[in-house]
Short mmCIF file of C-alpha atoms in Angstrom, two decimals:
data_model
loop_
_atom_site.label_atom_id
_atom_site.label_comp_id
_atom_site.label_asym_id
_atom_site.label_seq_id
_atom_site.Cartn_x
_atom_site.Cartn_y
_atom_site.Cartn_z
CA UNK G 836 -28.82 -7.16 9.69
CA UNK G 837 -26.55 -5.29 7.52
CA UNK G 838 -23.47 -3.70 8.55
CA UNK G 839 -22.72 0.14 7.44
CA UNK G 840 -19.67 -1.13 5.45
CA UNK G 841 -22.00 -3.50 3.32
CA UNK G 842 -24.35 -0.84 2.13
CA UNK G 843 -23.80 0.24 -1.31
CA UNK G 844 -24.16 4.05 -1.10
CA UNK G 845 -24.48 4.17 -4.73
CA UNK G 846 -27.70 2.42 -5.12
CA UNK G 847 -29.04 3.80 -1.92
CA UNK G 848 -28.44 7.51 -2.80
CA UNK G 849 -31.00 8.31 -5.30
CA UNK G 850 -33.88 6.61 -3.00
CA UNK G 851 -32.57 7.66 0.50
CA UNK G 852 -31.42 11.76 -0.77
CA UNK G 853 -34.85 13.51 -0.66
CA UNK G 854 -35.70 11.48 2.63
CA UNK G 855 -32.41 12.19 4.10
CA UNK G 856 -32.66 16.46 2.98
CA UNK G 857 -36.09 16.31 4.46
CA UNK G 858 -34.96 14.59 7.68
CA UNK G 859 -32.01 17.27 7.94
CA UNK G 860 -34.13 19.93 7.57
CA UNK G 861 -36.55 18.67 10.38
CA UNK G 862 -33.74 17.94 12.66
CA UNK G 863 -32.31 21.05 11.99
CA UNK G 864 -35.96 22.42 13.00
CA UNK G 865 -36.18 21.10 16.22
CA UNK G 866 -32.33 21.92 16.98
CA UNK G 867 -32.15 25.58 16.50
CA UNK G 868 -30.96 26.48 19.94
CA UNK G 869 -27.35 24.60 19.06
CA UNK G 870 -25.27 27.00 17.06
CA UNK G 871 -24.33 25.41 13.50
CA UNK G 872 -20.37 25.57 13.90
CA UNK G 873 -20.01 25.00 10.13
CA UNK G 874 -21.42 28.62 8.92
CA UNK G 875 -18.68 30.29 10.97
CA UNK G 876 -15.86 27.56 9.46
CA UNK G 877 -17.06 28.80 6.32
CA UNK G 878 -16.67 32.64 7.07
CA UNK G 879 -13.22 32.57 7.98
CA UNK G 880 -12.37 30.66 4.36
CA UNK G 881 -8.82 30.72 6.17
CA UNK G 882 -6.34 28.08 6.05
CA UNK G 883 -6.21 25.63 9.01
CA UNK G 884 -9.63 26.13 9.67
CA UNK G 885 -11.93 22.83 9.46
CA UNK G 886 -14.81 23.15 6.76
CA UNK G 887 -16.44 19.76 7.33
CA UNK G 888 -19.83 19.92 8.24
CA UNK G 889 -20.49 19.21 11.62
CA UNK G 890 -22.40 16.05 11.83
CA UNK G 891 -25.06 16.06 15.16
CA UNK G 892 -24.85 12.14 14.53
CA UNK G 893 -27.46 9.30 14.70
CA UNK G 894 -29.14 7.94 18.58
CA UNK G 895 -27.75 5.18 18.13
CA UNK G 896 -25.30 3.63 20.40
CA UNK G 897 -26.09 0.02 19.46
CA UNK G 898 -22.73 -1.86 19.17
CA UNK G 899 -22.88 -3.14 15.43
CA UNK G 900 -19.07 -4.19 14.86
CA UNK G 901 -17.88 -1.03 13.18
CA UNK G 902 -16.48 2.53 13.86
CA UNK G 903 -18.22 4.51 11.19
CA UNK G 904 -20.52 6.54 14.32
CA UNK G 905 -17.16 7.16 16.35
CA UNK G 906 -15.56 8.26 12.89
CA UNK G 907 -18.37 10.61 12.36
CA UNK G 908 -18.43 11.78 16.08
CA UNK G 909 -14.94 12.46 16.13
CA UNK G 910 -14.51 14.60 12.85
CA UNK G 911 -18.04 16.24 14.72
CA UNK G 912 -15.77 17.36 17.28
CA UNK G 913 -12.54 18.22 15.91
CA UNK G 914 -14.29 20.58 13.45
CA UNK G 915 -16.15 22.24 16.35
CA UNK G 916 -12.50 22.05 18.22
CA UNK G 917 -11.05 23.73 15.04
CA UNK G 918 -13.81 26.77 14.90
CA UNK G 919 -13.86 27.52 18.67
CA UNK G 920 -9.52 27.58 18.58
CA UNK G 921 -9.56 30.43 15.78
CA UNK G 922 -7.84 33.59 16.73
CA UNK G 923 -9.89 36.22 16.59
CA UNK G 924 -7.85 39.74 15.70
CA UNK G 925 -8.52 43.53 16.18
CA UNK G 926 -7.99 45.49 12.91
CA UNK G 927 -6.37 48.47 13.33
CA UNK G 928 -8.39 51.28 12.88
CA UNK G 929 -11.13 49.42 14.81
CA UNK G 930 -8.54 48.72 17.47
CA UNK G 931 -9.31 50.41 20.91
CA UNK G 932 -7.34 49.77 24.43
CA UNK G 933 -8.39 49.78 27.58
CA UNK G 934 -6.15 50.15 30.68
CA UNK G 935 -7.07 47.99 33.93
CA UNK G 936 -6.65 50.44 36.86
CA UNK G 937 -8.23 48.98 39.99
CA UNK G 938 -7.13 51.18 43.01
CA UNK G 939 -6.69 54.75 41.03
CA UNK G 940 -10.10 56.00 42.51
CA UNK G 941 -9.76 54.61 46.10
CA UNK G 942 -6.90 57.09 47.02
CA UNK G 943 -8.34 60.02 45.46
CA UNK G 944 -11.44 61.90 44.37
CA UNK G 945 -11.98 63.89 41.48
CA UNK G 946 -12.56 67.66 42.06
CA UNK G 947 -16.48 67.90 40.99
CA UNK G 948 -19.77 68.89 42.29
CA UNK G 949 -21.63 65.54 40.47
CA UNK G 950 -20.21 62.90 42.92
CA UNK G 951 -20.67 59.27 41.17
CA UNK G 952 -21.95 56.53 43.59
CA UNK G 953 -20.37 54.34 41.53
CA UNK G 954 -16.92 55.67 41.20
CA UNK G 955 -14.84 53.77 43.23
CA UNK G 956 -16.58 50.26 41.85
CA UNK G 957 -14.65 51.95 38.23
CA UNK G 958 -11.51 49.77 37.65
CA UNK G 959 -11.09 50.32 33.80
CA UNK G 960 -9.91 53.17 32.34
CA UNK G 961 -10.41 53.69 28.07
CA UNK G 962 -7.30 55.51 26.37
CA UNK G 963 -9.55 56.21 23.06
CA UNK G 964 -13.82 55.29 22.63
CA UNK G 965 -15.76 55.78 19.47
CA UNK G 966 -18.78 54.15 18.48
CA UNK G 967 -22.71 53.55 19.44
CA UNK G 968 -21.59 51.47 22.59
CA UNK G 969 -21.50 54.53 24.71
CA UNK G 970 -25.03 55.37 25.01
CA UNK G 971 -25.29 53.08 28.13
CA UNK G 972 -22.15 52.45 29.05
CA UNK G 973 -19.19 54.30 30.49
CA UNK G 974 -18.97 57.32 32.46
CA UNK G 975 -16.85 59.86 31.47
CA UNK G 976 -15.42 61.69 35.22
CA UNK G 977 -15.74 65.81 35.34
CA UNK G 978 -14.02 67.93 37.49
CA UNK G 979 -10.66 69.64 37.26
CA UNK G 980 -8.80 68.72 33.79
CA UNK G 981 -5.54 69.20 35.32
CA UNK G 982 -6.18 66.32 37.63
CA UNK G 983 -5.16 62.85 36.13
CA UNK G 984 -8.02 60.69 35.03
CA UNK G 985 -10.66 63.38 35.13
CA UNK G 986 -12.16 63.67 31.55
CA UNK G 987 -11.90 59.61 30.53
CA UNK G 988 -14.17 57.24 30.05
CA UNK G 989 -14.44 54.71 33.04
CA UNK G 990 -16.03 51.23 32.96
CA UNK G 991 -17.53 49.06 35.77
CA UNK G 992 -16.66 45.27 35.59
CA UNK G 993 -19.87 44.27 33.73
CA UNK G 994 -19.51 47.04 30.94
CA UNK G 995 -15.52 46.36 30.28
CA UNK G 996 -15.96 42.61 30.56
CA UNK G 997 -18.98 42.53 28.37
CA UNK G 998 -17.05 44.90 25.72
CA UNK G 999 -14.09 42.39 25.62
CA UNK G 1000 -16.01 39.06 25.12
CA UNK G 1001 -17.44 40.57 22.07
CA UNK G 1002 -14.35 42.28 21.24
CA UNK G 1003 -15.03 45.59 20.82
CA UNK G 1004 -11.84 46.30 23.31
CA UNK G 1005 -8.53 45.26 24.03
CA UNK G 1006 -7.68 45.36 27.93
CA UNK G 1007 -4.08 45.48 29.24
CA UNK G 1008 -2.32 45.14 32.40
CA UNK G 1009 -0.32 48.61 32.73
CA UNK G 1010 3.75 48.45 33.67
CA UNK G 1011 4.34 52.15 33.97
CA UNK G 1012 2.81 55.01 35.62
CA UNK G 1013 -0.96 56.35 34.99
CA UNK G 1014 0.55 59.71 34.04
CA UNK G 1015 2.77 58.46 31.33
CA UNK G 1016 -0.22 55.90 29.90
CA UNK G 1017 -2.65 58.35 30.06
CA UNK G 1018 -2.13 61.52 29.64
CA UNK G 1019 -4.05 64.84 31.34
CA UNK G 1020 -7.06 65.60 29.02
CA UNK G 1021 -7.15 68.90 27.15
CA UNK G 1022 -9.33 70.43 25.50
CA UNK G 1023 -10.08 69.30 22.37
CA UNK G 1024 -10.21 65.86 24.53
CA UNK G 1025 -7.90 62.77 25.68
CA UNK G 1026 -4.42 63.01 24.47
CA UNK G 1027 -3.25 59.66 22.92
CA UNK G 1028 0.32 58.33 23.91
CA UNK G 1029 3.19 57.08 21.94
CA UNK G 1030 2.51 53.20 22.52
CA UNK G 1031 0.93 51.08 19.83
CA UNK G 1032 -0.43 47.53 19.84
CA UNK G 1033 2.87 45.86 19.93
CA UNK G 1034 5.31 47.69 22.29
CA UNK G 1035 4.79 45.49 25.58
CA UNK G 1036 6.96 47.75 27.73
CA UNK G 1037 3.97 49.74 28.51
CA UNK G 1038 1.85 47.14 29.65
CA UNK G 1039 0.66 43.28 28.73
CA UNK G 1040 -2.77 42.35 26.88
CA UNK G 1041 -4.84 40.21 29.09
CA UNK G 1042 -7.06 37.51 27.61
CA UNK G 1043 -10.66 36.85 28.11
CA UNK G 1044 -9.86 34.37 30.48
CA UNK G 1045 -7.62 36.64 32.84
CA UNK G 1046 -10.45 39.42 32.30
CA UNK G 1047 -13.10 37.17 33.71
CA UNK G 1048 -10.23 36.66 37.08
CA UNK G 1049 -9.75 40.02 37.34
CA UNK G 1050 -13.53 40.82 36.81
CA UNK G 1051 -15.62 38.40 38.54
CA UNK G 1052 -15.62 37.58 42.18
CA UNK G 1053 -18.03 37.30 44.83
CA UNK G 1054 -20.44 39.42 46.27
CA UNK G 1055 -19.59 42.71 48.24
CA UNK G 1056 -15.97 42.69 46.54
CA UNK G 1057 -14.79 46.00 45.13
CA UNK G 1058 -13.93 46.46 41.50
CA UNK G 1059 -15.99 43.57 40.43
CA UNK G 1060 -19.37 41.56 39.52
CA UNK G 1061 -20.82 38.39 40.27
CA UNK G 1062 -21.05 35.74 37.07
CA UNK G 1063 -25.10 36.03 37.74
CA UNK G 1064 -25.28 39.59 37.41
CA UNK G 1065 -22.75 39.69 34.34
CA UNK G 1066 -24.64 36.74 32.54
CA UNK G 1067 -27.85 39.17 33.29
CA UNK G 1068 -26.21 41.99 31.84
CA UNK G 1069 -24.90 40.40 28.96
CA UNK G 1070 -28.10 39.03 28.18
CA UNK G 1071 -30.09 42.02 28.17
CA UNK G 1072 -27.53 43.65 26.56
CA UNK G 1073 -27.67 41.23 23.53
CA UNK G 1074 -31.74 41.81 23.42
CA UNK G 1075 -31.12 45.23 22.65
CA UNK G 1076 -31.91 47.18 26.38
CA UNK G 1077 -30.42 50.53 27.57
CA UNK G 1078 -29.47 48.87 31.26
CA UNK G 1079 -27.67 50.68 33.95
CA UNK G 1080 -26.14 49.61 37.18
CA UNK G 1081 -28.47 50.96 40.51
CA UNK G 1082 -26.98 52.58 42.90
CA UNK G 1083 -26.50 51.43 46.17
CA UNK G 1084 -27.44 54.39 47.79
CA UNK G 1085 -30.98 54.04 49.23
CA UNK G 1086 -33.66 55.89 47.47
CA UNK G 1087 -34.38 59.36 49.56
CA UNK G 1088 -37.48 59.87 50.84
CA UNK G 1089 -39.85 62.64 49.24
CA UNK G 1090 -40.45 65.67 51.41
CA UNK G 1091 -44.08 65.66 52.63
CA UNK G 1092 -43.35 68.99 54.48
CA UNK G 1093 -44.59 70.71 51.79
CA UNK G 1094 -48.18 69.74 51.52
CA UNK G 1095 -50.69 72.13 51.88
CA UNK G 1096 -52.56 73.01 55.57
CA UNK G 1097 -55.78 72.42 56.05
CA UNK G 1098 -58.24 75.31 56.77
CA UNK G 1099 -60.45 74.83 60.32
CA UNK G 1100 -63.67 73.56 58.16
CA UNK G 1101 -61.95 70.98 56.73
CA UNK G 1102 -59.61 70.02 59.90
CA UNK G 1103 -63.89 69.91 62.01
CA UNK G 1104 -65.15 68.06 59.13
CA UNK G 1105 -62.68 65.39 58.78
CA UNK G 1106 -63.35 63.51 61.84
CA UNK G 1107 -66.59 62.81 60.23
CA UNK G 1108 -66.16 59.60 58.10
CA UNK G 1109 -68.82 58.90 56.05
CA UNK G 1110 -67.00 54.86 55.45
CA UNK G 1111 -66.48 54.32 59.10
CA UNK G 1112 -65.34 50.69 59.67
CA UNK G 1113 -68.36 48.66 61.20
CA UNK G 1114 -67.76 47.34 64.78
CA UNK G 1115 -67.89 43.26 64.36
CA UNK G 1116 -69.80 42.30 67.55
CA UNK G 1117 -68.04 39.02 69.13
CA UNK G 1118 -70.97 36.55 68.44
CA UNK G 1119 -73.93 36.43 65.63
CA UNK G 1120 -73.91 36.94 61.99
CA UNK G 1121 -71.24 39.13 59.98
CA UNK G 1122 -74.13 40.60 58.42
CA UNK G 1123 -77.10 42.08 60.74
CA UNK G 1124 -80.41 41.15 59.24
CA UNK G 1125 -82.29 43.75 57.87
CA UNK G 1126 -83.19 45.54 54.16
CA UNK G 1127 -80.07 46.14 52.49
CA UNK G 1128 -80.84 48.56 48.83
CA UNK G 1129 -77.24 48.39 48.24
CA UNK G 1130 -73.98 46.56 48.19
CA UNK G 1131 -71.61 48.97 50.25
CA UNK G 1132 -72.54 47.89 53.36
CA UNK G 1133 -73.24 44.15 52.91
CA UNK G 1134 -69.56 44.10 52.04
CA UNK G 1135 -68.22 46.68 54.70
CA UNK G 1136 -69.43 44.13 57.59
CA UNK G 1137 -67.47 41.13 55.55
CA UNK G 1138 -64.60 42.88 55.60
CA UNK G 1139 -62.90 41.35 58.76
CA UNK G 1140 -59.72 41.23 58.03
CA UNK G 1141 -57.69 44.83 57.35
CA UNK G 1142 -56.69 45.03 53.29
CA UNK G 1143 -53.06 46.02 52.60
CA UNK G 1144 -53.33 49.85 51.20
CA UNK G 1145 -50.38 51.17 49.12
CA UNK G 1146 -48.48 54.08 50.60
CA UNK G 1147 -46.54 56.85 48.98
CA UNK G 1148 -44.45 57.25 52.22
CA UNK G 1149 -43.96 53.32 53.27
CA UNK G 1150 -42.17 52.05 56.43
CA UNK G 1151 -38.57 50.98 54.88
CA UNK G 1152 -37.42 47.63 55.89
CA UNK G 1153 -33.97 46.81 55.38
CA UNK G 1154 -33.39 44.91 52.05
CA UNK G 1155 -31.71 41.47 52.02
CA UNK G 1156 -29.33 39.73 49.19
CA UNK G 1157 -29.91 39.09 46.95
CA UNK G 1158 -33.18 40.62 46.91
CA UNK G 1159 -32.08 43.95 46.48
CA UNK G 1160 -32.27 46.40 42.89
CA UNK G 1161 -29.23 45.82 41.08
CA UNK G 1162 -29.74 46.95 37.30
CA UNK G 1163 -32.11 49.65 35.61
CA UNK G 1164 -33.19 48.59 32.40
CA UNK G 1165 -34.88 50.70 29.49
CA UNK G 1166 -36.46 49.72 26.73
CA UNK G 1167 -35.14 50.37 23.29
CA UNK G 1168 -36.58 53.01 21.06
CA UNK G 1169 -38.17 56.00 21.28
CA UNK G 1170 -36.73 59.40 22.73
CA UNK G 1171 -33.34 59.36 22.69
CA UNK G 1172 -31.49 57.90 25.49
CA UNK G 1173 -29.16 59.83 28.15
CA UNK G 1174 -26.93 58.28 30.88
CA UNK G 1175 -26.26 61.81 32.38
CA UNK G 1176 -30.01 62.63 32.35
CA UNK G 1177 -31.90 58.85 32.50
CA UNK G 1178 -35.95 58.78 32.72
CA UNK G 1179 -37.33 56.62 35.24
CA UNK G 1180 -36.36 53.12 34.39
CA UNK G 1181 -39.52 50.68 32.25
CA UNK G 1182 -37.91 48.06 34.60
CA UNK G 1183 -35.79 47.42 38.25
CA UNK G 1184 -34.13 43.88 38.10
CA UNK G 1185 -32.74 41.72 40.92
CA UNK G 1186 -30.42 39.40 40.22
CA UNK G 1187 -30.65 36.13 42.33
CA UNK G 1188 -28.74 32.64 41.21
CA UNK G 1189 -30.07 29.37 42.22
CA UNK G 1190 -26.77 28.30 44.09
CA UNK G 1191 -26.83 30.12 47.08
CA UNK G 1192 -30.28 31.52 47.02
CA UNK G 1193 -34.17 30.17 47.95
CA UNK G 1194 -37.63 31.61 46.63
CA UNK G 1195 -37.78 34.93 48.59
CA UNK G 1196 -39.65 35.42 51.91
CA UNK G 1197 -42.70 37.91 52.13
CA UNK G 1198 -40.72 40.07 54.12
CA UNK G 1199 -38.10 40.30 52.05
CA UNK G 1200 -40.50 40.82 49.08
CA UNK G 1201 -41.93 43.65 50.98
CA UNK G 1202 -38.83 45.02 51.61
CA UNK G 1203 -37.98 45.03 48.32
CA UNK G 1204 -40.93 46.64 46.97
CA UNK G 1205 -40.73 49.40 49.32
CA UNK G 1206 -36.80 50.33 48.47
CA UNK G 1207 -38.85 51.32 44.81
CA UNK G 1208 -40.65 54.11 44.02
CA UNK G 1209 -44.29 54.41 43.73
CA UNK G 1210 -45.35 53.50 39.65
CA UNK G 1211 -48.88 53.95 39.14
CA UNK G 1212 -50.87 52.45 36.83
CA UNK G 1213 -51.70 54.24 33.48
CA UNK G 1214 -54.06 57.20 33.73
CA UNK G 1215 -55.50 55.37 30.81
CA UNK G 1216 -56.67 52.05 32.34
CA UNK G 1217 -59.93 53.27 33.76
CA UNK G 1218 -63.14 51.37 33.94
CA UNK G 1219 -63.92 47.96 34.79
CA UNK G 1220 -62.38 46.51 31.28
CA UNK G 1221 -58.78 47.65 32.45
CA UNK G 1222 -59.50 46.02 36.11
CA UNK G 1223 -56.47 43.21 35.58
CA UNK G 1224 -54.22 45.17 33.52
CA UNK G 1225 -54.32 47.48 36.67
CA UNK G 1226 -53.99 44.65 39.13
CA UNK G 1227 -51.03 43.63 36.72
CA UNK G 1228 -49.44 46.45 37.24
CA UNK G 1229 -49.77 46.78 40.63
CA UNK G 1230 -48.42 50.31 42.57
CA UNK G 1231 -45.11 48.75 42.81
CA UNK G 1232 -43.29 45.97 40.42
CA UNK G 1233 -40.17 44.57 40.24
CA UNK G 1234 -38.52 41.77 37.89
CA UNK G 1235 -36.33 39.05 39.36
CA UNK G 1236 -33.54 37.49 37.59
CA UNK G 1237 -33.33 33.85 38.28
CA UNK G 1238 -29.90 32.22 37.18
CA UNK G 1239 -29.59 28.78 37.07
CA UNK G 1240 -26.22 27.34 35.94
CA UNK G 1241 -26.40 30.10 33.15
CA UNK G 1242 -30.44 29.71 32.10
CA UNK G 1243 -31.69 33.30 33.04
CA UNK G 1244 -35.41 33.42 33.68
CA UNK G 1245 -37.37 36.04 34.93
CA UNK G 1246 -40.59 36.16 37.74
CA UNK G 1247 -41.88 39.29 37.98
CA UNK G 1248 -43.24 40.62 41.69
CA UNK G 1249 -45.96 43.33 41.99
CA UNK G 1250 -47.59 45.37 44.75
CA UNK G 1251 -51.46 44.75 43.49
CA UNK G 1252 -53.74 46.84 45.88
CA UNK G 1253 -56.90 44.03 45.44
CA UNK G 1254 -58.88 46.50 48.03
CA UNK G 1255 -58.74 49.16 46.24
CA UNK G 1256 -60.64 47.87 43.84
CA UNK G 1257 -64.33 47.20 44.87
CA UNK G 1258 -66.67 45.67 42.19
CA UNK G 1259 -70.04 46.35 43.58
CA UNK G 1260 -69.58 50.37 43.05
CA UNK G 1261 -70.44 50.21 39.21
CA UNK G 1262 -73.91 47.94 40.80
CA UNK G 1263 -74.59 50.66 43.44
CA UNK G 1264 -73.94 53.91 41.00
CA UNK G 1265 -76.09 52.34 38.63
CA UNK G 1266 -78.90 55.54 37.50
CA UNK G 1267 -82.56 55.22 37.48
CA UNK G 1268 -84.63 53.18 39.36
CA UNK G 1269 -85.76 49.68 39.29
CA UNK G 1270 -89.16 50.95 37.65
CA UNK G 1271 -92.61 50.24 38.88
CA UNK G 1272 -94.93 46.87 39.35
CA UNK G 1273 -95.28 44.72 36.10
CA UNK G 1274 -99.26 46.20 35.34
CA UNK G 1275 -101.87 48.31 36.95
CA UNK G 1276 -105.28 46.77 38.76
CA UNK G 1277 -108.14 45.30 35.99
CA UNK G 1278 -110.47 48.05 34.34
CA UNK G 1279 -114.09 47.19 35.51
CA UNK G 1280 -115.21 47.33 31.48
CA UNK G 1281 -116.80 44.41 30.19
CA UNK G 1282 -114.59 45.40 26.46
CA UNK G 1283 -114.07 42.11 24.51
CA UNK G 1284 -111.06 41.93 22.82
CA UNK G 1285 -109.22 44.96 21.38
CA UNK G 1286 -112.32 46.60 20.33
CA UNK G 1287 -115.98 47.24 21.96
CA UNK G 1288 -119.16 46.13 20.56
CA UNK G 1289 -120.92 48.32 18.31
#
């Protein structure tokens, strides 16, 4: 067997090229999910920066008495080392600071009648926003002007963290006072201060890595997000969502105080059930024998068990992590969105990871269908051809983020009411009737054929 340093690349080139370019491009097929390293090293066109291509080498670890494949592997690497080392930079009229503030809100509250449920999880402050970013994220505080940090734009963990890994912001750690960094707001809006990019005695820029330390934690901690619900985020996020952290704050129940009374006709007549439940006798047939014309009550005696019934008003069980709503999502398009004035969400998301979690328990399924409002199914989807896409639907739905070691899949949960949807109605409100007997008695005539003699 030849070696590699025997072959003669110079008579091999012209035969192997095409089937080399054709096994490239099929490799590069059935590879698209790793990112091509050499596209970026040929975007920066900077100096110090590797430009090789990055070789995904050949499967084959056969010893063969040379070091061409660990040549090739190791230029693979240092080339991908070389493009993930480069120093990304913030130009400077793109260049926007953020200041990391994690107790301001616990000591104080702002003076304003629209309290934020979410204010005191709000641990980054901006000093100056611009762009399309804010449609979704941020909340800018109201209440009295004169009061410091009223009028800014405030992050939660996910939002600021997800803004710095794709470097739309630059977070420091502050070393003076809030006052002095951030100025009150007036009224053409926030005042800027004296401190540019490169005077440190304000305060020192944090990298991503601190960011994710000061950012990330575990569950229940203030000020910050699991890494399951950030990757979640982030991935939406990328796919082009409006998404919104839910509040924590159970959903309050409607008033049903204000339904209308019922008159003394309709309060006599509605002890009168015209579908009152058969009583199942303790031994015989489910079905009494007898002449049944329709399919109603054939199938009211085999209904033994009780069917689950959706409720508007549902008994509220107590909701268990992770199995609890923890982002709103919206889909993009359409009217345009509002995160003072959100519609109802397209979709309620709860985040569980694979670590430290198991498939969910009915209760707990239950539960967390009920801490949802009611979602109907489309007006539209009537008749028997939109029977699944109703069932689909359910009265209730919820998506579930699985995480496993980064992978983010989702199951989606619904509350289908199968009862309420009976299938021998359209048989029984059929109209007109089965018709009469196939022919009439024999005519006495002796008639031959389709004509009588003459």
């Amino acid at each position: 067997m030849p070696f590699d340093d025997d072959d003669n690349p110079a008579v091999e080139a012209s035969t192997l090229q095409t089937d080399q370019d054709a096994a490239r491009t099929a490799d590069d097929a059935l590879e698209d999910e790793i990112p091509d390293y050499k596209l970026f090293a040929s975007m920066f066109n900077k100096k110090g920066v590797s430009s090789k291509t990055i070789r995904k080498g050949e499967k084959d670890f056969e010893s063969h008495g040379t070091r061409v494949q660990d040549t090739a592997l190791e230029t693979s690497r240092q080339a991908l080392e070389e493009v993930l080392n480069y120093t990304r930079i913030h130009r400077q009229e793109n260049w926007l600071r953020a200041w990391y503030f994690p107790d301001w809100w616990t000591s104080q509250r702002p003076d304003s009648t629209h309290d934020d449920a979410l204010l005191h999880e709000r641990v980054v402050v901006m000093e100056q926003e611009r762009g399309n970013w804010m449609r979704d994220i941020g909340r800018a505080i109201s209440g009295n002007k004169d009061q410091l940090g009223v009028g800014r734009l405030w992050l939660l963990p996910e939002e600021a963290l997800y803004l710095i890994e794709r470097g739309t912001i630059d977070i420091w750690w502050p070393d003076k006072d809030f006052e002095e960094l951030l100025p009150k707001v007036i009224d053409n809006g926030p005042t800027r201060n004296q401190f540019g990019p490169d005077d440190y005695d304000a305060g020192v820029p944090l990298s991503l890595e601190a960011a994710y330390c000061f950012l990330t934690g575990y569950e229940g901690e203030r000020g910050k997000t699991t890494l399951p619900k950030f990757q979640v985020y982030s991935h939406l996020k990328r796919a082009g969502f409006y998404i919104m952290r839910a509040p924590t704050t159970p959903t309050p129940r409607q008033d049903t105080s204000s339904q209308p009374s019922q008159s003394l006709w309709q309060w006599l007549f509605s002890f009168i059930s015209r579908d009152k439940t058969p009583q199942h006798k303790p031994f015989g047939p489910l079905i009494a024998p007898g002449i049944y014309r329709a399919y109603r009550p054939i199938y009211q005696q085999l209904a033994v068990l009780p069917r689950h019934k959706p409720s508007i008003q549902p008994q509220h069980h107590p909701v268990q992590e992770p199995f609890r709503i923890h982002f709103h999502v919206w889909k993009p398009g359409g009217a345009p969105f509002s995160k003072k004035n959100p519609p109802p969400p397209d979709f309620r998301i709860a985040v569980a990871d694979t670590a430290d979690s198991e498939l969910p328990t009915l209760e707990q399924i239950e539960a967390l269908l009920e801490s949802t409002p009611i979602d109907l199914p489309n007006p539209a989807w009537q008749g028997p051809g939109k029977l699944y896409q109703r069932l689909k639907h359910g009265h209730r739905n919820v998506l579930v983020a699985v995480v496993d070691r980064g992978l983010v899949n989702f199951m989606r949960f619904g509350e289908a009411a199968f009862g309420e949807e009976p299938l021998f109605e359209r048989f029984d409100n059929r109209s007109g009737g089965r018709g009469g007997k196939r022919g009439g008695r024999r005519g006495r005539g002796r008639g031959r054929g389709r004509g009588g003699r003459n």
